[in-house]
């Protein structure tokens, strides 16, 4: 597990993508561009979120668990009623920003011709020859997505973790 | 010319790695300098400047690096500047890095506890002395892990320069893969080289972290 | 003439009035213990004397410097006033010796050799000569607090302010810090200390000042005021802390 996380976190997504898309066929595993993109992005996000979740759970003071056990809760109950909420609260911001990073990283899969936003740019560009305008527009449209998702994420955070539950 | 992936080919990849390293270094230095400016503009008590800087940071952090690379690669010629892939990549990555370095360093500066300022003040140190001898040395120590962490990102992200045709490690692997028809070996080898660089960097950071004394 | 004098000092944080007109005189060589509930304004008063907090009204004079005058040189003031905090506030990136030397070199303009000599003497005075090269995170809380005292003493202050310096310590470490204070008292150092150690206040302080809701509610000779409090508020406070 540790090795998987370190290997993925210390190599570029683009190279991971190439290995999946161009490399795996030599082992007889053939994926089309979209499938390869999905596999590579999943493996990539998996490694980063593993790390985030591990750090989140470790950040919880042991005393919280001990307090739960001291009250006679089982390990499972302690996890369910004490650890989970606090851990999710600690993990959420990092996970949300990792998601935004991943969204930006999807532009990379255009390199193998998967049909995402950036690939469309290349497509339009080949038809219009107005590279700069097209790329600027597409790049800025990511900004809209980023801002939108960040807003959504902080709204959810506020609703779930900040606003006091109704008394 | 179809042939097997051989030791000589690995040498070719290693040779291309120097461009990866050079690009990362350039982005580090250029981005480091600009990042300092960003951090300062972000903390100076001048409201319009702060807003402008926040806008800049959000623009850079909210758009894909690949897009920035393309915008520079295709955009600068429109201003009459003839740019090759190297210049576009170096510029785009420096600007990309500046937004991240700026935020990392501002955060480090502000995470030095307020009571450290007070302790300096209560000894009669002037504002500048407090900044230079008490706050900045601590901020530098705090900033090392996230800074190295981002440098690792930077090294990995140089691979994107391959997509505007700059021949560094990833682009060289593409060329090599096409020549040898052994894409799996070639890309695994490339991944191995990236891993050695990035893992090494993270390791150095952890070593440094352990021997530094920082306020808790 | 008194070394410290406060005249009708008013301090507000936003709409919250923390000091509601405080007047106090401290003579040279006097040891004043400031007691009171948390939130009564005692720490704020100490911080105002060292110009760490600006005041909204009133006048503060320390050793001939008018702290509250517009444009007053606060760094000059602070170089003469030693202050030790509850949270030690040693510089974590410097070892013990360099913690003490920093201000000697920057503010007192001593040479490195001179500063080293003073640092060694001061650190020895608080009984930590063997820790001269240790870093703060290698010391216990009590040891860190003693270094913080040495760091302030090295500046040869005319008065020392102690802000609840034993409150963050484990009980078994309180004694070693109070012992340093007792030695200082014997040397005739002028001191103001905010404290919860009533026994210490009674035996070491000359005068006790009891603060209540932003005002000095009662003050007098330590022995007397602690044995026979004159007001109900002080009686309540004492019976609360002594049990």
Tab-separated table of C-alpha atoms in Angstrom, chain A residues 118 121 125 130-142, chain B residues 59-60 63-79 81 83-84 87-89 91-93 95 163-164:
chain	number	residue	atom	x	y	z
A	118	UNK	CA	-9.032	20.237	-23.706
A	121	UNK	CA	-9.840	22.702	-27.932
A	125	UNK	CA	-8.109	24.656	-33.133
A	130	UNK	CA	-6.800	30.335	-33.980
A	131	UNK	CA	-4.808	28.525	-31.322
A	132	UNK	CA	-4.283	31.340	-28.887
A	133	UNK	CA	-7.917	32.424	-28.677
A	134	UNK	CA	-9.163	28.882	-28.413
A	135	UNK	CA	-6.708	27.818	-25.726
A	136	UNK	CA	-7.227	30.982	-23.726
A	137	UNK	CA	-10.968	30.462	-23.761
A	138	UNK	CA	-10.781	26.808	-22.843
A	139	UNK	CA	-8.260	27.523	-20.096
A	140	UNK	CA	-10.503	30.199	-18.668
A	141	UNK	CA	-13.498	27.906	-18.812
A	142	UNK	CA	-11.648	25.670	-16.361
B	59	UNK	CA	-6.385	32.617	-11.895
B	60	UNK	CA	-3.184	30.557	-11.906
B	63	UNK	CA	-6.633	26.838	-14.491
B	64	UNK	CA	-4.683	23.832	-15.779
B	65	UNK	CA	-0.953	24.203	-16.261
B	66	UNK	CA	-1.327	22.587	-19.654
B	67	UNK	CA	-3.641	25.413	-20.686
B	68	UNK	CA	-1.144	27.980	-19.446
B	69	UNK	CA	1.580	26.296	-21.455
B	70	UNK	CA	-0.518	26.436	-24.617
B	71	UNK	CA	-1.538	30.030	-24.014
B	72	UNK	CA	2.099	31.078	-23.708
B	73	UNK	CA	3.231	28.896	-26.592
B	74	UNK	CA	0.611	30.247	-28.968
B	75	UNK	CA	0.042	33.621	-27.340
B	76	UNK	CA	3.471	35.174	-27.165
B	77	UNK	CA	4.062	35.034	-30.936
B	78	UNK	CA	0.960	37.208	-31.315
B	79	UNK	CA	2.880	39.938	-29.501
B	81	UNK	CA	7.803	37.485	-29.704
B	83	UNK	CA	9.145	31.756	-28.708
B	84	UNK	CA	10.381	28.227	-28.834
B	87	UNK	CA	10.971	29.708	-23.516
B	88	UNK	CA	7.232	29.163	-23.375
B	89	UNK	CA	7.641	26.301	-20.927
B	91	UNK	CA	7.853	31.264	-18.604
B	92	UNK	CA	4.596	29.418	-18.053
B	93	UNK	CA	6.050	27.214	-15.345
B	95	UNK	CA	4.392	31.947	-13.389
B	163	UNK	CA	2.941	18.325	-25.102
B	164	UNK	CA	4.153	21.588	-26.616
